[in-house]
């Protein structure tokens, strides 16, 4: 097992810059997720680590070893893809044992390892079956067992749960994380699903247009996004644009729509010019004028839509900005009618000030 380091790694395909200079360190035993929209460079990063593509410039290290020019078969890396890629004409035993056999392991050794791995992925007894006789979730567990059989220095997974339905996906997230923890294997996982990234990762790398936008734990990325892109991509968020008119006691006051003044914490030092205040839907409340604390931010608006999803309610409120505000709370006894006038409030400390 080893950590991974990408040092000023750049990848250009003809006129397309797939990756700008990327610097990234993945710790030994860490579960790191590359998250971002289609085309942001996630798969390219994974393929560079695996050795399927060579960087245009820069260095890739596995542990202490510079593997930049090393072909994939010599990197000792395990891979899991979305489409399982199991060998259809081989039994599950032979699929899992394939890499071990290639490396000259004996029959008894392979059998013992196959049994051990079937226990690990909680599918004992399927060794005689063929891949077509497994469900999608089972096939993906076998793909993981095969990837870790020899065992690799690093495990790479490219959208491994992409083909599964939502419920199965969630249970497989827990399952994959359990296996990863048990093996303590350095893992790089690719997804465009932010919930999946948050559920599984020690750290998340949010990518956009071949660049890293932010690296951090799920909490850091969700609670302290560093850019409008991250704030908007990871979870839902309201972005309220305004001009800074005052900065005092660690808070900036901004003039926003309706000529209202709202306050937000200033992260480091000064805030000036046109900025955006980001606030999560769950931090907004619908209030009576009487119950609003003086220090709260307040905006008046009209309800333009409501979504009821069982345990939660989403309310869309037009406050005269391009997009309505989104508020999320527990469903109330009294339904809100479209067109109803409401006052929205939130604590200034729940706002995040971001460059516009
Ligand atoms: P997705 O989620 O859609 O798989 P991604 O984030 O994995 O996207 P990449 O596959 O890494 O994105 O692609 C990054 C950029 O590089 C894209 O603009 C893509 O079109 C381009 N690209 C990737 N592979 C090649 C290639 N072999 N030749 C030319 N351009 C490529």
Tab-separated table of C-alpha atoms in Angstrom, residues 18-350:
chain	number	residue	atom	x	y	z
A	18	UNK	CA	-7.941	18.135	-19.891
A	19	UNK	CA	-5.947	19.027	-16.762
A	20	UNK	CA	-4.216	22.253	-15.821
A	21	UNK	CA	-1.214	21.873	-13.534
A	22	UNK	CA	-2.508	19.599	-10.807
A	23	UNK	CA	-0.911	19.218	-7.382
A	24	UNK	CA	-2.478	16.591	-5.182
A	25	UNK	CA	-1.350	14.375	-2.345
A	26	UNK	CA	-3.367	11.304	-1.344
A	27	UNK	CA	-2.395	9.859	2.002
A	28	UNK	CA	-1.738	6.208	2.657
A	29	UNK	CA	-5.010	4.482	3.547
A	30	UNK	CA	-7.094	7.503	2.615
A	31	UNK	CA	-10.417	7.393	0.751
A	32	UNK	CA	-10.258	10.360	-1.594
A	33	UNK	CA	-12.996	11.292	-4.051
A	34	UNK	CA	-12.667	13.308	-7.243
A	35	UNK	CA	-15.972	15.136	-7.679
A	36	UNK	CA	-17.073	17.419	-10.475
A	37	UNK	CA	-19.277	17.850	-13.521
A	38	UNK	CA	-18.800	15.970	-16.780
A	39	UNK	CA	-15.556	16.883	-18.538
A	40	UNK	CA	-13.807	18.403	-15.511
A	41	UNK	CA	-10.898	15.937	-15.674
A	42	UNK	CA	-11.792	13.273	-13.077
A	43	UNK	CA	-11.314	10.251	-15.312
A	44	UNK	CA	-8.167	11.730	-16.837
A	45	UNK	CA	-6.670	12.066	-13.334
A	46	UNK	CA	-7.550	8.445	-12.554
A	47	UNK	CA	-6.126	7.198	-15.852
A	48	UNK	CA	-2.915	9.101	-15.212
A	49	UNK	CA	-2.508	7.407	-11.823
A	50	UNK	CA	-3.263	4.011	-13.417
A	51	UNK	CA	-0.791	4.661	-16.250
A	52	UNK	CA	-3.305	4.312	-19.107
A	53	UNK	CA	-2.349	7.803	-20.249
A	54	UNK	CA	0.925	9.667	-19.832
A	55	UNK	CA	1.043	13.218	-18.521
A	56	UNK	CA	2.096	15.992	-20.889
A	57	UNK	CA	4.277	17.210	-18.035
A	58	UNK	CA	4.683	16.618	-14.315
A	59	UNK	CA	5.465	13.690	-12.027
A	60	UNK	CA	3.383	10.900	-10.468
A	61	UNK	CA	4.632	9.128	-7.355
A	62	UNK	CA	3.313	5.965	-5.703
A	63	UNK	CA	4.787	6.057	-2.238
A	64	UNK	CA	8.397	7.072	-2.841
A	65	UNK	CA	8.528	5.628	-6.340
A	66	UNK	CA	8.360	7.826	-9.434
A	67	UNK	CA	6.002	5.869	-11.723
A	68	UNK	CA	5.514	8.561	-14.388
A	69	UNK	CA	6.902	6.430	-17.241
A	70	UNK	CA	5.986	3.028	-15.819
A	71	UNK	CA	3.423	0.949	-17.793
A	72	UNK	CA	0.130	0.148	-15.988
A	73	UNK	CA	0.883	-3.571	-15.442
A	74	UNK	CA	3.933	-2.651	-13.365
A	75	UNK	CA	2.181	-0.129	-11.118
A	76	UNK	CA	0.326	-2.707	-8.995
A	77	UNK	CA	-2.932	-0.832	-9.093
A	78	UNK	CA	-6.447	-2.254	-8.696
A	79	UNK	CA	-9.242	-0.812	-10.815
A	80	UNK	CA	-13.025	-0.977	-10.651
A	81	UNK	CA	-15.158	0.466	-13.441
A	82	UNK	CA	-18.831	1.299	-13.763
A	83	UNK	CA	-19.472	-1.664	-16.086
A	84	UNK	CA	-17.805	-4.247	-13.745
A	85	UNK	CA	-15.674	-5.592	-16.651
A	86	UNK	CA	-15.754	-9.125	-15.245
A	87	UNK	CA	-14.667	-11.871	-17.683
A	88	UNK	CA	-18.029	-13.374	-18.774
A	89	UNK	CA	-16.643	-16.804	-19.713
A	90	UNK	CA	-14.872	-17.342	-16.386
A	91	UNK	CA	-16.433	-18.435	-13.083
A	92	UNK	CA	-16.367	-16.047	-10.127
A	93	UNK	CA	-13.501	-18.135	-8.691
A	94	UNK	CA	-11.453	-17.680	-11.851
A	95	UNK	CA	-12.362	-14.006	-12.119
A	96	UNK	CA	-11.129	-13.276	-8.607
A	97	UNK	CA	-8.110	-15.559	-8.967
A	98	UNK	CA	-7.117	-14.258	-12.404
A	99	UNK	CA	-4.405	-11.830	-11.308
A	100	UNK	CA	-3.026	-14.287	-8.755
A	101	UNK	CA	-2.724	-17.005	-11.404
A	102	UNK	CA	-0.933	-14.587	-13.743
A	103	UNK	CA	1.549	-13.964	-10.958
A	104	UNK	CA	2.211	-17.685	-10.608
A	105	UNK	CA	0.308	-18.411	-7.397
A	106	UNK	CA	-0.476	-22.091	-6.694
A	107	UNK	CA	-3.976	-23.601	-6.781
A	108	UNK	CA	-4.329	-23.977	-3.013
A	109	UNK	CA	-3.133	-20.426	-2.393
A	110	UNK	CA	-5.578	-19.030	-4.963
A	111	UNK	CA	-8.477	-21.027	-3.488
A	112	UNK	CA	-7.722	-19.788	0.042
A	113	UNK	CA	-7.528	-16.182	-1.151
A	114	UNK	CA	-10.753	-16.506	-3.192
A	115	UNK	CA	-12.592	-17.816	-0.121
A	116	UNK	CA	-11.159	-15.020	2.035
A	117	UNK	CA	-12.232	-12.362	-0.499
A	118	UNK	CA	-15.735	-13.830	-0.883
A	119	UNK	CA	-16.066	-13.523	2.894
A	120	UNK	CA	-14.802	-9.936	2.716
A	121	UNK	CA	-17.411	-8.914	0.129
A	122	UNK	CA	-20.063	-11.012	1.914
A	123	UNK	CA	-20.804	-13.354	-0.975
A	124	UNK	CA	-19.572	-16.766	0.182
A	125	UNK	CA	-20.658	-19.674	-2.026
A	126	UNK	CA	-20.876	-17.943	-5.420
A	127	UNK	CA	-17.492	-19.172	-6.711
A	128	UNK	CA	-18.997	-21.650	-9.225
A	129	UNK	CA	-21.292	-19.076	-10.791
A	130	UNK	CA	-20.690	-17.003	-13.912
A	131	UNK	CA	-20.954	-13.168	-13.931
A	132	UNK	CA	-24.286	-13.320	-15.823
A	133	UNK	CA	-25.732	-15.196	-12.806
A	134	UNK	CA	-25.136	-12.257	-10.434
A	135	UNK	CA	-27.131	-9.097	-9.748
A	136	UNK	CA	-25.547	-5.707	-10.474
A	137	UNK	CA	-24.629	-5.105	-6.833
A	138	UNK	CA	-23.159	-8.615	-6.490
A	139	UNK	CA	-21.157	-8.230	-9.704
A	140	UNK	CA	-19.699	-4.988	-8.403
A	141	UNK	CA	-18.649	-6.664	-5.122
A	142	UNK	CA	-16.876	-9.353	-7.169
A	143	UNK	CA	-15.208	-6.648	-9.277
A	144	UNK	CA	-13.887	-5.142	-6.013
A	145	UNK	CA	-12.721	-8.561	-4.772
A	146	UNK	CA	-10.869	-9.110	-8.052
A	147	UNK	CA	-9.294	-5.640	-7.915
A	148	UNK	CA	-7.855	-6.180	-4.432
A	149	UNK	CA	-6.845	-9.853	-4.864
A	150	UNK	CA	-3.076	-9.483	-5.363
A	151	UNK	CA	-3.262	-6.891	-3.281
A	152	UNK	CA	-2.630	-3.554	-5.057
A	153	UNK	CA	-0.806	-0.510	-3.732
A	154	UNK	CA	-3.731	1.724	-4.666
A	155	UNK	CA	-7.373	1.068	-5.538
A	156	UNK	CA	-8.938	3.251	-8.238
A	157	UNK	CA	-12.702	3.305	-8.805
A	158	UNK	CA	-14.377	5.129	-11.697
A	159	UNK	CA	-18.098	5.687	-11.029
A	160	UNK	CA	-18.383	2.093	-9.725
A	161	UNK	CA	-21.975	2.530	-8.550
A	162	UNK	CA	-23.202	4.474	-11.568
A	163	UNK	CA	-25.195	1.571	-13.007
A	164	UNK	CA	-27.063	0.717	-9.796
A	165	UNK	CA	-30.441	2.026	-8.655
A	166	UNK	CA	-30.585	4.517	-5.784
A	167	UNK	CA	-31.354	2.169	-2.854
A	168	UNK	CA	-28.739	-0.379	-3.889
A	169	UNK	CA	-26.310	2.444	-4.497
A	170	UNK	CA	-26.661	3.655	-0.932
A	171	UNK	CA	-26.123	0.242	0.603
A	172	UNK	CA	-23.144	-0.346	-1.713
A	173	UNK	CA	-21.634	2.977	-0.567
A	174	UNK	CA	-21.612	1.667	2.989
A	175	UNK	CA	-20.341	-1.713	1.819
A	176	UNK	CA	-17.475	-0.298	-0.255
A	177	UNK	CA	-16.394	1.944	2.582
A	178	UNK	CA	-16.415	-1.003	5.007
A	179	UNK	CA	-14.230	-3.062	2.655
A	180	UNK	CA	-11.867	-0.125	2.110
A	181	UNK	CA	-11.494	0.431	5.861
A	182	UNK	CA	-10.950	-3.243	6.515
A	183	UNK	CA	-8.178	-3.413	3.915
A	184	UNK	CA	-6.847	0.058	4.837
A	185	UNK	CA	-6.216	0.567	1.142
A	186	UNK	CA	-5.446	3.950	-0.426
A	187	UNK	CA	-8.458	4.618	-2.641
A	188	UNK	CA	-9.229	7.192	-5.313
A	189	UNK	CA	-12.907	7.250	-6.206
A	190	UNK	CA	-14.529	9.166	-9.064
A	191	UNK	CA	-18.115	10.373	-9.035
A	192	UNK	CA	-20.214	13.284	-10.248
A	193	UNK	CA	-22.721	12.608	-7.438
A	194	UNK	CA	-22.095	14.993	-4.550
A	195	UNK	CA	-24.151	12.985	-2.037
A	196	UNK	CA	-22.133	9.878	-2.823
A	197	UNK	CA	-18.896	11.821	-2.409
A	198	UNK	CA	-20.032	13.183	0.961
A	199	UNK	CA	-21.236	9.779	2.185
A	200	UNK	CA	-18.000	7.980	1.477
A	201	UNK	CA	-14.895	10.142	1.521
A	202	UNK	CA	-12.206	11.131	3.981
A	203	UNK	CA	-11.545	14.048	1.654
A	204	UNK	CA	-13.208	15.363	-1.492
A	205	UNK	CA	-11.471	17.104	-4.386
A	206	UNK	CA	-13.939	19.347	-6.211
A	207	UNK	CA	-12.814	19.818	-9.817
A	208	UNK	CA	-13.961	22.215	-12.502
A	209	UNK	CA	-12.584	22.700	-16.001
A	210	UNK	CA	-9.344	20.784	-15.377
A	211	UNK	CA	-8.647	22.648	-12.141
A	212	UNK	CA	-9.021	21.851	-8.449
A	213	UNK	CA	-11.549	24.236	-6.898
A	214	UNK	CA	-11.275	22.955	-3.329
A	215	UNK	CA	-9.977	20.007	-1.295
A	216	UNK	CA	-11.453	19.152	2.089
A	217	UNK	CA	-13.660	16.902	4.199
A	218	UNK	CA	-17.389	16.733	3.423
A	219	UNK	CA	-18.044	19.145	6.323
A	220	UNK	CA	-15.452	21.652	5.113
A	221	UNK	CA	-16.713	21.587	1.544
A	222	UNK	CA	-20.369	21.887	2.574
A	223	UNK	CA	-20.024	24.395	5.403
A	224	UNK	CA	-17.153	26.487	4.089
A	225	UNK	CA	-17.166	26.465	0.290
A	226	UNK	CA	-14.401	28.671	-1.080
A	227	UNK	CA	-16.103	29.597	-4.357
A	228	UNK	CA	-19.530	30.059	-5.874
A	229	UNK	CA	-18.886	26.979	-8.004
A	230	UNK	CA	-18.269	24.723	-4.975
A	231	UNK	CA	-21.160	26.247	-3.021
A	232	UNK	CA	-23.524	25.635	-5.903
A	233	UNK	CA	-22.221	22.196	-6.938
A	234	UNK	CA	-22.185	20.605	-3.485
A	235	UNK	CA	-25.722	20.742	-2.146
A	236	UNK	CA	-28.275	23.423	-2.872
A	237	UNK	CA	-27.521	27.014	-1.951
A	238	UNK	CA	-28.955	30.512	-2.344
A	239	UNK	CA	-26.621	33.139	-3.759
A	240	UNK	CA	-27.631	36.688	-2.950
A	241	UNK	CA	-25.585	39.317	-4.717
A	242	UNK	CA	-24.928	42.716	-3.183
A	243	UNK	CA	-22.540	45.652	-2.691
A	244	UNK	CA	-20.542	45.909	0.495
A	245	UNK	CA	-21.395	49.179	2.247
A	246	UNK	CA	-19.747	48.556	5.614
A	247	UNK	CA	-17.377	46.147	7.349
A	248	UNK	CA	-17.337	46.077	11.132
A	249	UNK	CA	-16.734	43.575	13.967
A	250	UNK	CA	-16.047	40.700	11.579
A	251	UNK	CA	-19.258	41.216	9.592
A	252	UNK	CA	-19.855	42.871	6.233
A	253	UNK	CA	-23.106	44.668	5.495
A	254	UNK	CA	-24.334	44.391	1.905
A	255	UNK	CA	-27.010	46.258	0.038
A	256	UNK	CA	-29.062	43.655	-1.841
A	257	UNK	CA	-32.383	43.366	-3.731
A	258	UNK	CA	-35.297	45.391	-2.255
A	259	UNK	CA	-32.712	47.875	-0.977
A	260	UNK	CA	-32.422	45.627	2.063
A	261	UNK	CA	-29.216	45.388	4.075
A	262	UNK	CA	-27.973	41.948	5.073
A	263	UNK	CA	-24.921	40.925	7.066
A	264	UNK	CA	-22.452	38.048	6.646
A	265	UNK	CA	-19.204	37.068	8.385
A	266	UNK	CA	-15.986	38.245	6.747
A	267	UNK	CA	-13.690	35.223	6.555
A	268	UNK	CA	-10.336	36.937	6.281
A	269	UNK	CA	-9.801	40.634	6.755
A	270	UNK	CA	-11.513	42.913	4.344
A	271	UNK	CA	-14.537	42.656	2.067
A	272	UNK	CA	-15.329	45.184	-0.634
A	273	UNK	CA	-17.092	45.612	-3.958
A	274	UNK	CA	-19.827	43.373	-5.306
A	275	UNK	CA	-19.927	40.003	-3.526
A	276	UNK	CA	-22.378	37.136	-3.033
A	277	UNK	CA	-23.806	35.913	0.253
A	278	UNK	CA	-24.376	32.144	0.096
A	279	UNK	CA	-26.924	30.646	2.465
A	280	UNK	CA	-28.134	27.047	2.627
A	281	UNK	CA	-31.905	26.395	2.295
A	282	UNK	CA	-32.025	24.766	5.756
A	283	UNK	CA	-30.784	27.980	7.382
A	284	UNK	CA	-33.698	30.056	6.097
A	285	UNK	CA	-36.886	30.404	8.165
A	286	UNK	CA	-40.311	31.839	7.438
A	287	UNK	CA	-41.103	34.226	10.292
A	288	UNK	CA	-43.695	36.628	11.640
A	289	UNK	CA	-42.265	40.101	12.063
A	290	UNK	CA	-42.698	39.665	15.815
A	291	UNK	CA	-40.468	36.625	16.173
A	292	UNK	CA	-37.475	37.934	14.209
A	293	UNK	CA	-34.476	38.908	16.278
A	294	UNK	CA	-33.197	42.395	15.495
A	295	UNK	CA	-29.862	41.019	14.418
A	296	UNK	CA	-31.384	38.578	11.902
A	297	UNK	CA	-31.228	39.151	8.169
A	298	UNK	CA	-34.677	39.650	6.685
A	299	UNK	CA	-36.106	39.705	3.172
A	300	UNK	CA	-39.731	39.927	2.093
A	301	UNK	CA	-41.061	37.898	-0.789
A	302	UNK	CA	-43.834	35.876	-2.354
A	303	UNK	CA	-44.197	32.118	-2.501
A	304	UNK	CA	-43.873	30.869	-6.083
A	305	UNK	CA	-43.845	27.125	-5.426
A	306	UNK	CA	-43.719	24.394	-2.804
A	307	UNK	CA	-42.412	20.836	-2.955
A	308	UNK	CA	-43.468	18.317	-0.329
A	309	UNK	CA	-41.135	15.335	0.019
A	310	UNK	CA	-42.366	13.562	3.144
A	311	UNK	CA	-40.033	14.636	5.921
A	312	UNK	CA	-39.088	17.919	4.246
A	313	UNK	CA	-40.731	20.838	2.546
A	314	UNK	CA	-39.071	23.111	0.016
A	315	UNK	CA	-40.478	26.562	-0.518
A	316	UNK	CA	-39.465	28.786	-3.433
A	317	UNK	CA	-39.725	32.477	-2.683
A	318	UNK	CA	-39.417	35.341	-5.156
A	319	UNK	CA	-37.573	38.260	-3.609
A	320	UNK	CA	-36.979	40.123	-6.856
A	321	UNK	CA	-33.748	38.351	-7.789
A	322	UNK	CA	-33.256	36.385	-11.005
A	323	UNK	CA	-33.797	33.085	-9.161
A	324	UNK	CA	-36.207	32.526	-6.265
A	325	UNK	CA	-34.779	31.726	-2.824
A	326	UNK	CA	-35.069	28.078	-1.777
A	327	UNK	CA	-36.035	27.401	1.825
A	328	UNK	CA	-36.138	23.965	3.398
A	329	UNK	CA	-37.990	23.121	6.594
A	330	UNK	CA	-40.273	20.545	8.198
A	331	UNK	CA	-43.746	20.386	6.660
A	332	UNK	CA	-46.162	22.630	8.584
A	333	UNK	CA	-49.835	22.052	9.343
A	334	UNK	CA	-50.878	25.120	7.427
A	335	UNK	CA	-50.018	24.847	3.753
A	336	UNK	CA	-48.479	27.845	2.020
A	337	UNK	CA	-50.388	29.022	-1.032
A	338	UNK	CA	-48.583	30.260	-4.100
A	339	UNK	CA	-48.607	34.045	-4.067
A	340	UNK	CA	-48.614	34.273	-0.254
A	341	UNK	CA	-46.520	37.122	1.143
A	342	UNK	CA	-43.825	35.832	3.507
A	343	UNK	CA	-40.874	37.154	5.432
A	344	UNK	CA	-37.676	35.098	5.308
A	345	UNK	CA	-35.035	35.396	8.019
A	346	UNK	CA	-31.673	33.832	8.846
A	347	UNK	CA	-28.860	34.341	11.261
A	348	UNK	CA	-26.033	36.434	9.738
A	349	UNK	CA	-23.468	33.895	10.940
A	350	UNK	CA	-25.037	31.253	8.627
